[in-house]
């Protein structure tokens, strides 16, 4: 099998995907803009060959790279980045090289554009917030007359909370329209709730080989805008109704042969037409693993290897390696360099010695969302998990 892995160096733990493919006997062919010498040694060892391009945004360079691999190694079986930013380009490359193991160019719009996602939720009977495609100020006022303030406006195609705003008044609405972005935007009614994600590895028939629930803060947008400290955790349990909703969403979107990250609100306040307190409402689908080091956190929480499960899915369409799920927890707690904290780095490392599984300075690209310094701990219970987060992030008043 010839597997072209796009940008295998970012995030840097993605060498694990390549390594597990290599263990399964796959030819792993990397394409990226980093120099070969800068790649993690583990990644270098996992790659059969690496093709460096000057600019990954330049499709002609990417096309030539895949063409080179195709000429040298024969038919390409997979093209994948597992990265939101490159999903559209991945699909274009698959289409041009007739690689049918993933999403093709004519299918990608429903997985990238929020207004098309919304229609699939509605057609499948999955609860979700009302949405309006941003057009005129008059149309926006009519939508707000129906759903009320506040409303959320965000790019129709976008990652995370980038360029997302909460509008609470007519003045803020008018200011948004006075400086209307050049890219398409959507407007949604505001839902009060906590965010849960259904993270799963799906086989070629649309069935889950692995399932996980991640508990996120209520608003990544507020964390970015207000520079709050990010914390979240992967949980070793999943409510059955949440599992059923995740599987229903997978079927509705026709997901096959992918690692997915599907986001939902769990309502903390009832919303007419959406649900009661405790019910779930769909937020958006992401056809890639959860960001940052969340796949590693799944490993720590469950005592298994999601990278290997994913590689087995790609190679065999089933899990060939046996794992025992420990049903534990793994928490991420970030700290920013603009705040002073009660507990020092040394105190954290001493108190949680043996339970800190990752600790490092994050790449600058991730600072707005995740903070500069990260502490990731493996815990036994939800109570221990919340206490770990509190201890790491407690600030000097």
Short mmCIF file of C-alpha atoms in Angstrom, two decimals:
data_model
loop_
_atom_site.label_atom_id
_atom_site.label_comp_id
_atom_site.label_asym_id
_atom_site.label_seq_id
_atom_site.Cartn_x
_atom_site.Cartn_y
_atom_site.Cartn_z
CA UNK A 1 0.00 0.00 0.00
CA UNK A 2 1.26 3.50 -0.91
CA UNK A 3 0.07 6.17 1.53
CA UNK A 4 0.77 9.85 0.88
CA UNK A 5 0.68 11.73 4.20
CA UNK A 6 0.36 15.50 3.79
CA UNK A 7 2.20 17.74 6.28
CA UNK A 8 3.15 14.87 8.62
CA UNK A 9 5.22 17.19 10.81
CA UNK A 10 2.30 19.21 12.24
CA UNK A 11 1.21 18.75 14.95
CA UNK A 12 4.52 17.13 15.82
CA UNK A 13 2.83 14.08 17.41
CA UNK A 14 1.41 13.16 13.99
CA UNK A 15 4.57 11.15 13.42
CA UNK A 16 2.60 8.49 15.32
CA UNK A 17 0.13 8.10 12.42
CA UNK A 18 3.01 7.52 10.04
CA UNK A 19 4.80 5.18 12.43
CA UNK A 20 1.76 2.91 12.88
CA UNK A 21 1.20 2.76 9.13
CA UNK A 22 4.83 1.75 8.68
CA UNK A 23 4.43 -0.97 11.33
CA UNK A 24 1.54 -2.30 9.23
CA UNK A 25 3.84 -2.64 6.22
CA UNK A 26 2.68 0.52 4.43
CA UNK A 27 4.89 2.71 2.22
CA UNK A 28 4.48 6.10 3.92
CA UNK A 29 5.31 8.98 1.57
CA UNK A 30 5.42 12.42 3.18
CA UNK A 31 4.90 15.83 1.59
CA UNK A 32 5.58 19.01 3.54
CA UNK A 33 7.26 22.41 3.55
CA UNK A 34 9.63 21.70 6.45
CA UNK A 35 13.18 20.61 5.79
CA UNK A 36 13.89 16.92 6.17
CA UNK A 37 16.49 17.59 8.86
CA UNK A 38 13.88 19.41 10.98
CA UNK A 39 11.54 16.40 11.10
CA UNK A 40 11.23 14.39 14.31
CA UNK A 41 13.62 11.40 14.21
CA UNK A 42 10.61 9.11 14.71
CA UNK A 43 8.97 10.65 11.65
CA UNK A 44 12.10 10.28 9.55
CA UNK A 45 12.22 6.60 10.49
CA UNK A 46 8.55 6.11 9.59
CA UNK A 47 8.72 7.67 6.14
CA UNK A 48 9.77 5.68 3.08
CA UNK A 49 10.49 8.99 1.37
CA UNK A 50 9.87 12.69 1.98
CA UNK A 51 9.22 15.31 -0.70
CA UNK A 52 9.74 18.91 0.37
CA UNK A 53 7.79 21.69 -1.37
CA UNK A 54 8.45 25.41 -1.02
CA UNK A 55 4.79 26.33 -0.61
CA UNK A 56 2.03 23.91 0.30
CA UNK A 57 -0.54 26.51 -0.79
CA UNK A 58 0.74 26.13 -4.38
CA UNK A 59 -1.35 23.28 -5.78
CA UNK A 60 0.98 22.77 -8.74
CA UNK A 61 3.82 21.93 -6.35
CA UNK A 62 1.64 19.50 -4.41
CA UNK A 63 0.43 17.89 -7.64
CA UNK A 64 4.01 17.39 -8.84
CA UNK A 65 4.96 15.81 -5.52
CA UNK A 66 2.16 13.24 -5.70
CA UNK A 67 2.93 12.63 -9.39
CA UNK A 68 6.55 11.92 -8.49
CA UNK A 69 5.51 9.37 -5.86
CA UNK A 70 3.03 7.79 -8.27
CA UNK A 71 5.71 7.45 -10.96
CA UNK A 72 8.25 6.00 -8.51
CA UNK A 73 6.08 3.72 -6.35
CA UNK A 74 3.02 3.00 -8.48
CA UNK A 75 -0.68 3.55 -7.74
CA UNK A 76 -1.35 5.77 -4.71
CA UNK A 77 -3.88 4.12 -2.36
CA UNK A 78 -4.40 6.88 0.24
CA UNK A 79 -3.89 10.65 0.43
CA UNK A 80 -4.51 12.18 3.85
CA UNK A 81 -3.38 14.99 6.16
CA UNK A 82 -5.77 14.55 9.13
CA UNK A 83 -5.58 18.36 9.26
CA UNK A 84 -8.58 20.68 8.82
CA UNK A 85 -6.59 23.25 6.88
CA UNK A 86 -5.66 20.82 4.10
CA UNK A 87 -8.91 18.83 3.77
CA UNK A 88 -10.02 20.62 0.62
CA UNK A 89 -6.64 20.20 -1.02
CA UNK A 90 -6.55 16.53 0.06
CA UNK A 91 -9.87 16.00 -1.72
CA UNK A 92 -8.63 17.71 -4.88
CA UNK A 93 -5.48 15.57 -4.96
CA UNK A 94 -7.52 12.39 -4.44
CA UNK A 95 -9.79 13.35 -7.31
CA UNK A 96 -6.95 14.18 -9.67
CA UNK A 97 -5.12 10.93 -8.89
CA UNK A 98 -8.25 8.74 -8.68
CA UNK A 99 -7.64 7.81 -5.04
CA UNK A 100 -11.05 6.62 -3.84
CA UNK A 101 -10.23 5.83 -0.20
CA UNK A 102 -11.34 9.26 1.03
CA UNK A 103 -13.55 12.28 0.39
CA UNK A 104 -13.48 13.50 -3.23
CA UNK A 105 -13.55 17.08 -4.48
CA UNK A 106 -17.28 17.09 -5.26
CA UNK A 107 -18.10 15.89 -1.71
CA UNK A 108 -15.97 18.24 0.36
CA UNK A 109 -18.40 21.20 0.43
CA UNK A 110 -20.84 19.38 2.73
CA UNK A 111 -18.00 18.78 5.21
CA UNK A 112 -16.56 22.31 5.13
CA UNK A 113 -19.44 24.75 4.66
CA UNK A 114 -21.52 25.27 7.80
CA UNK A 115 -24.75 26.14 5.99
CA UNK A 116 -24.61 22.83 4.09
CA UNK A 117 -23.83 20.92 7.29
CA UNK A 118 -26.89 22.51 8.87
CA UNK A 119 -29.18 21.17 6.15
CA UNK A 120 -27.91 17.63 6.67
CA UNK A 121 -28.64 17.87 10.39
CA UNK A 122 -32.16 19.10 9.66
CA UNK A 123 -32.81 16.39 7.05
CA UNK A 124 -31.64 13.71 9.53
CA UNK A 125 -33.80 15.05 12.37
CA UNK A 126 -30.78 15.95 14.52
CA UNK A 127 -31.48 18.93 16.85
CA UNK A 128 -29.44 22.03 15.98
CA UNK A 129 -29.52 25.82 16.32
CA UNK A 130 -31.36 27.91 13.74
CA UNK A 131 -29.06 29.48 11.18
CA UNK A 132 -29.16 32.35 8.70
CA UNK A 133 -26.77 32.93 5.80
CA UNK A 134 -25.43 36.45 6.28
CA UNK A 135 -26.70 38.74 3.51
CA UNK A 136 -28.31 42.10 4.27
CA UNK A 137 -28.77 43.99 7.51
CA UNK A 138 -32.54 43.87 7.01
CA UNK A 139 -32.47 40.07 6.67
CA UNK A 140 -30.36 39.81 9.82
CA UNK A 141 -32.84 41.92 11.77
CA UNK A 142 -35.66 39.67 10.62
CA UNK A 143 -33.71 36.60 11.79
CA UNK A 144 -32.96 38.19 15.17
CA UNK A 145 -36.62 39.13 15.56
CA UNK A 146 -37.29 35.38 15.40
CA UNK A 147 -34.49 34.04 17.64
CA UNK A 148 -33.51 37.06 19.78
CA UNK A 149 -30.12 38.32 20.94
CA UNK A 150 -27.37 37.29 21.32
CA UNK A 151 -26.45 35.70 18.00
CA UNK A 152 -23.20 34.14 16.85
CA UNK A 153 -21.62 35.10 13.52
CA UNK A 154 -18.80 33.00 12.09
CA UNK A 155 -17.21 32.18 8.72
CA UNK A 156 -19.14 29.63 6.69
CA UNK A 157 -15.80 27.89 6.22
CA UNK A 158 -13.51 28.15 9.21
CA UNK A 159 -11.59 26.34 11.92
CA UNK A 160 -12.29 26.65 15.64
CA UNK A 161 -13.32 30.08 16.94
CA UNK A 162 -11.27 32.12 14.48
CA UNK A 163 -13.09 35.31 13.35
CA UNK A 164 -16.19 34.35 15.36
CA UNK A 165 -18.23 37.00 17.20
CA UNK A 166 -21.15 37.22 19.61
CA UNK A 167 -23.50 40.09 18.80
CA UNK A 168 -25.62 41.24 21.74
CA UNK A 169 -27.13 44.56 20.63
CA UNK A 170 -28.35 46.47 17.58
CA UNK A 171 -25.23 48.64 17.78
CA UNK A 172 -22.94 45.59 17.59
CA UNK A 173 -25.02 44.21 14.72
CA UNK A 174 -24.73 47.47 12.79
CA UNK A 175 -20.99 47.63 13.44
CA UNK A 176 -20.58 44.09 12.09
CA UNK A 177 -22.41 45.01 8.89
CA UNK A 178 -20.44 48.25 8.58
CA UNK A 179 -17.28 46.15 8.49
CA UNK A 180 -18.70 43.09 6.77
CA UNK A 181 -16.01 40.50 6.02
CA UNK A 182 -15.36 39.60 2.41
CA UNK A 183 -15.84 35.86 3.02
CA UNK A 184 -19.28 34.23 3.47
CA UNK A 185 -20.59 34.24 7.05
CA UNK A 186 -23.43 32.50 8.86
CA UNK A 187 -25.47 33.75 11.80
CA UNK A 188 -26.85 31.37 14.43
CA UNK A 189 -29.12 31.63 17.43
CA UNK A 190 -27.20 31.44 20.69
CA UNK A 191 -27.44 28.23 22.70
CA UNK A 192 -26.42 28.07 26.35
CA UNK A 193 -24.61 24.81 26.92
CA UNK A 194 -21.40 22.92 27.42
CA UNK A 195 -19.59 21.42 24.45
CA UNK A 196 -19.10 17.68 24.08
CA UNK A 197 -17.43 16.02 21.15
CA UNK A 198 -17.94 12.56 19.73
CA UNK A 199 -14.50 11.45 18.56
CA UNK A 200 -14.42 8.25 16.57
CA UNK A 201 -12.53 6.18 14.04
CA UNK A 202 -14.96 5.01 11.38
CA UNK A 203 -14.45 2.04 9.04
CA UNK A 204 -15.26 1.77 5.33
CA UNK A 205 -18.86 0.72 6.11
CA UNK A 206 -19.54 3.69 8.41
CA UNK A 207 -19.18 1.70 11.65
CA UNK A 208 -17.11 2.92 14.63
CA UNK A 209 -13.93 1.05 15.54
CA UNK A 210 -13.25 3.41 18.45
CA UNK A 211 -15.41 5.99 20.25
CA UNK A 212 -14.55 8.68 22.79
CA UNK A 213 -16.21 11.67 24.45
CA UNK A 214 -14.26 14.86 25.08
CA UNK A 215 -15.58 17.51 27.49
CA UNK A 216 -14.84 21.05 26.30
CA UNK A 217 -15.43 24.50 27.84
CA UNK A 218 -18.70 26.25 26.93
CA UNK A 219 -17.04 28.68 24.48
CA UNK A 220 -13.69 28.42 22.74
CA UNK A 221 -14.61 31.77 21.21
CA UNK A 222 -14.64 33.45 24.65
CA UNK A 223 -11.31 31.82 25.50
CA UNK A 224 -9.71 33.30 22.39
CA UNK A 225 -11.32 36.76 22.65
CA UNK A 226 -11.02 37.17 26.43
CA UNK A 227 -7.71 35.27 26.74
CA UNK A 228 -9.08 32.84 29.31
CA UNK A 229 -7.21 29.70 30.29
CA UNK A 230 -8.19 26.64 28.28
CA UNK A 231 -8.94 23.35 29.98
CA UNK A 232 -10.68 20.26 28.70
CA UNK A 233 -10.57 16.51 29.21
CA UNK A 234 -11.14 13.20 27.53
CA UNK A 235 -13.49 10.95 29.44
CA UNK A 236 -13.45 7.18 29.75
CA UNK A 237 -17.25 7.06 29.67
CA UNK A 238 -19.96 8.06 27.20
CA UNK A 239 -23.71 8.41 27.85
CA UNK A 240 -25.59 5.98 25.63
CA UNK A 241 -27.84 8.66 24.15
CA UNK A 242 -24.75 10.66 23.19
CA UNK A 243 -23.20 7.59 21.56
CA UNK A 244 -26.40 7.02 19.55
CA UNK A 245 -26.43 10.67 18.43
CA UNK A 246 -22.80 10.46 17.31
CA UNK A 247 -23.49 7.33 15.30
CA UNK A 248 -26.61 8.88 13.79
CA UNK A 249 -24.58 11.90 12.67
CA UNK A 250 -21.92 9.65 11.12
CA UNK A 251 -24.62 7.91 9.08
CA UNK A 252 -26.27 11.20 8.08
CA UNK A 253 -23.01 12.54 6.66
CA UNK A 254 -22.04 9.24 5.07
CA UNK A 255 -18.72 9.14 6.91
CA UNK A 256 -16.40 6.32 5.87
CA UNK A 257 -12.75 5.51 6.59
CA UNK A 258 -12.04 8.56 8.75
CA UNK A 259 -11.07 9.83 12.16
CA UNK A 260 -13.85 12.31 13.04
CA UNK A 261 -14.47 15.02 15.62
CA UNK A 262 -18.20 15.86 15.89
CA UNK A 263 -19.21 18.72 18.20
CA UNK A 264 -22.45 19.15 20.16
CA UNK A 265 -23.93 21.43 22.79
CA UNK A 266 -25.31 19.86 25.94
CA UNK A 267 -27.94 22.40 26.88
CA UNK A 268 -27.71 24.12 30.27
CA UNK A 269 -30.83 26.14 29.44
CA UNK A 270 -33.85 24.92 27.51
CA UNK A 271 -34.19 26.27 23.98
CA UNK A 272 -37.48 26.20 22.11
CA UNK A 273 -37.25 24.04 19.03
CA UNK A 274 -33.89 22.61 20.12
CA UNK A 275 -34.25 20.80 23.44
CA UNK A 276 -34.51 20.75 27.20
CA UNK A 277 -31.73 21.05 29.79
CA UNK A 278 -29.35 18.11 29.35
CA UNK A 279 -30.33 17.45 25.73
CA UNK A 280 -27.76 17.56 22.93
CA UNK A 281 -27.77 19.81 19.87
CA UNK A 282 -25.40 19.49 16.92
CA UNK A 283 -22.78 22.22 16.50
CA UNK A 284 -20.55 21.11 13.59
CA UNK A 285 -18.73 18.17 12.04
CA UNK A 286 -14.98 17.98 11.58
CA UNK A 287 -13.61 15.25 9.34
CA UNK A 288 -10.28 14.97 11.13
CA UNK A 289 -9.03 14.18 14.64
CA UNK A 290 -9.63 16.67 17.44
CA UNK A 291 -6.96 19.36 17.50
CA UNK A 292 -3.72 19.63 19.39
CA UNK A 293 -2.70 16.62 21.42
CA UNK A 294 -6.23 15.32 21.96
CA UNK A 295 -5.51 11.97 20.22
CA UNK A 296 -2.71 11.41 22.75
CA UNK A 297 -5.11 12.30 25.56
CA UNK A 298 -7.51 9.64 24.28
CA UNK A 299 -4.67 7.13 24.50
CA UNK A 300 -3.93 8.10 28.10
CA UNK A 301 -7.58 8.08 29.17
CA UNK A 302 -8.36 4.71 27.60
CA UNK A 303 -4.93 2.99 27.82
CA UNK A 304 -4.91 2.17 24.13
CA UNK A 305 -3.40 3.46 20.89
CA UNK A 306 -5.72 5.46 18.63
CA UNK A 307 -2.92 5.92 16.12
CA UNK A 308 -2.70 2.15 15.73
CA UNK A 309 -6.47 1.76 15.53
CA UNK A 310 -6.54 4.40 12.77
CA UNK A 311 -3.68 2.70 10.91
CA UNK A 312 -5.46 -0.66 11.22
CA UNK A 313 -8.60 0.95 9.78
CA UNK A 314 -6.64 2.30 6.81
CA UNK A 315 -4.75 -0.93 6.23
CA UNK A 316 -7.19 -3.71 7.16
CA UNK A 317 -10.58 -1.98 7.75
CA UNK A 318 -10.65 -3.58 11.20
CA UNK A 319 -8.71 -3.43 14.46
CA UNK A 320 -5.94 -6.01 14.36
CA UNK A 321 -4.39 -5.07 17.71
CA UNK A 322 -6.16 -5.82 20.98
CA UNK A 323 -6.57 -3.12 23.64
CA UNK A 324 -8.16 -3.05 27.10
CA UNK A 325 -10.05 0.17 27.81
CA UNK A 326 -9.25 1.48 31.32
CA UNK A 327 -12.07 4.10 31.31
CA UNK A 328 -9.90 6.75 32.97
CA UNK A 329 -9.54 10.48 32.30
CA UNK A 330 -6.94 12.75 30.78
CA UNK A 331 -7.00 16.54 31.27
CA UNK A 332 -5.35 19.43 29.47
CA UNK A 333 -4.72 22.63 31.44
CA UNK A 334 -3.08 25.56 29.68
CA UNK A 335 -1.43 28.64 31.18
CA UNK A 336 -0.68 32.01 29.58
CA UNK A 337 2.39 34.15 30.08
CA UNK A 338 0.24 37.24 30.79
CA UNK A 339 -1.02 35.94 34.16
CA UNK A 340 0.55 35.10 37.53
CA UNK A 341 -0.47 31.73 38.99
CA UNK A 342 -0.67 30.54 42.60
CA UNK A 343 1.26 27.33 42.02
CA UNK A 344 4.68 27.23 40.42
CA UNK A 345 5.73 24.85 37.69
CA UNK A 346 7.80 22.94 40.26
CA UNK A 347 4.82 22.59 42.62
CA UNK A 348 2.64 21.20 39.84
CA UNK A 349 5.26 18.69 38.75
CA UNK A 350 5.82 17.58 42.36
CA UNK A 351 2.13 17.26 43.30
CA UNK A 352 1.29 15.32 40.14
CA UNK A 353 4.51 13.35 39.79
CA UNK A 354 3.78 10.17 37.87
CA UNK A 355 0.49 11.57 36.58
CA UNK A 356 1.81 14.35 34.32
CA UNK A 357 2.03 12.65 30.93
CA UNK A 358 2.83 15.69 28.75
CA UNK A 359 4.28 19.10 29.62
CA UNK A 360 5.76 21.61 27.20
CA UNK A 361 5.61 25.02 25.61
CA UNK A 362 3.02 25.07 22.83
CA UNK A 363 3.82 26.28 19.29
CA UNK A 364 3.07 30.06 18.95
CA UNK A 365 0.33 29.23 16.42
CA UNK A 366 -1.66 27.58 19.26
CA UNK A 367 -1.17 30.25 21.94
CA UNK A 368 -4.44 32.15 21.30
CA UNK A 369 -6.58 29.02 21.79
CA UNK A 370 -4.48 26.77 24.02
CA UNK A 371 -2.15 28.98 25.99
CA UNK A 372 1.64 29.03 25.98
CA UNK A 373 2.33 26.32 28.55
CA UNK A 374 0.49 23.03 28.76
CA UNK A 375 0.10 20.45 31.52
CA UNK A 376 -1.60 17.19 30.65
CA UNK A 377 -2.42 14.73 33.41
CA UNK A 378 -3.78 11.20 33.56
CA UNK A 379 -6.39 10.92 36.31
CA UNK A 380 -8.64 8.20 37.70
CA UNK A 381 -11.90 10.04 38.35
CA UNK A 382 -13.77 13.11 37.16
CA UNK A 383 -13.32 14.70 40.60
CA UNK A 384 -9.54 14.27 40.38
CA UNK A 385 -9.63 15.68 36.87
CA UNK A 386 -11.41 18.89 37.90
CA UNK A 387 -9.07 19.34 40.89
CA UNK A 388 -6.03 18.95 38.63
CA UNK A 389 -7.34 21.70 36.34
CA UNK A 390 -8.09 23.98 39.30
CA UNK A 391 -4.62 23.49 40.81
CA UNK A 392 -2.78 24.21 37.56
CA UNK A 393 -4.82 27.27 36.61
CA UNK A 394 -5.47 28.97 39.97
CA UNK A 395 -4.40 32.59 39.58
CA UNK A 396 -3.04 35.11 42.07
CA UNK A 397 -5.84 37.55 42.83
#
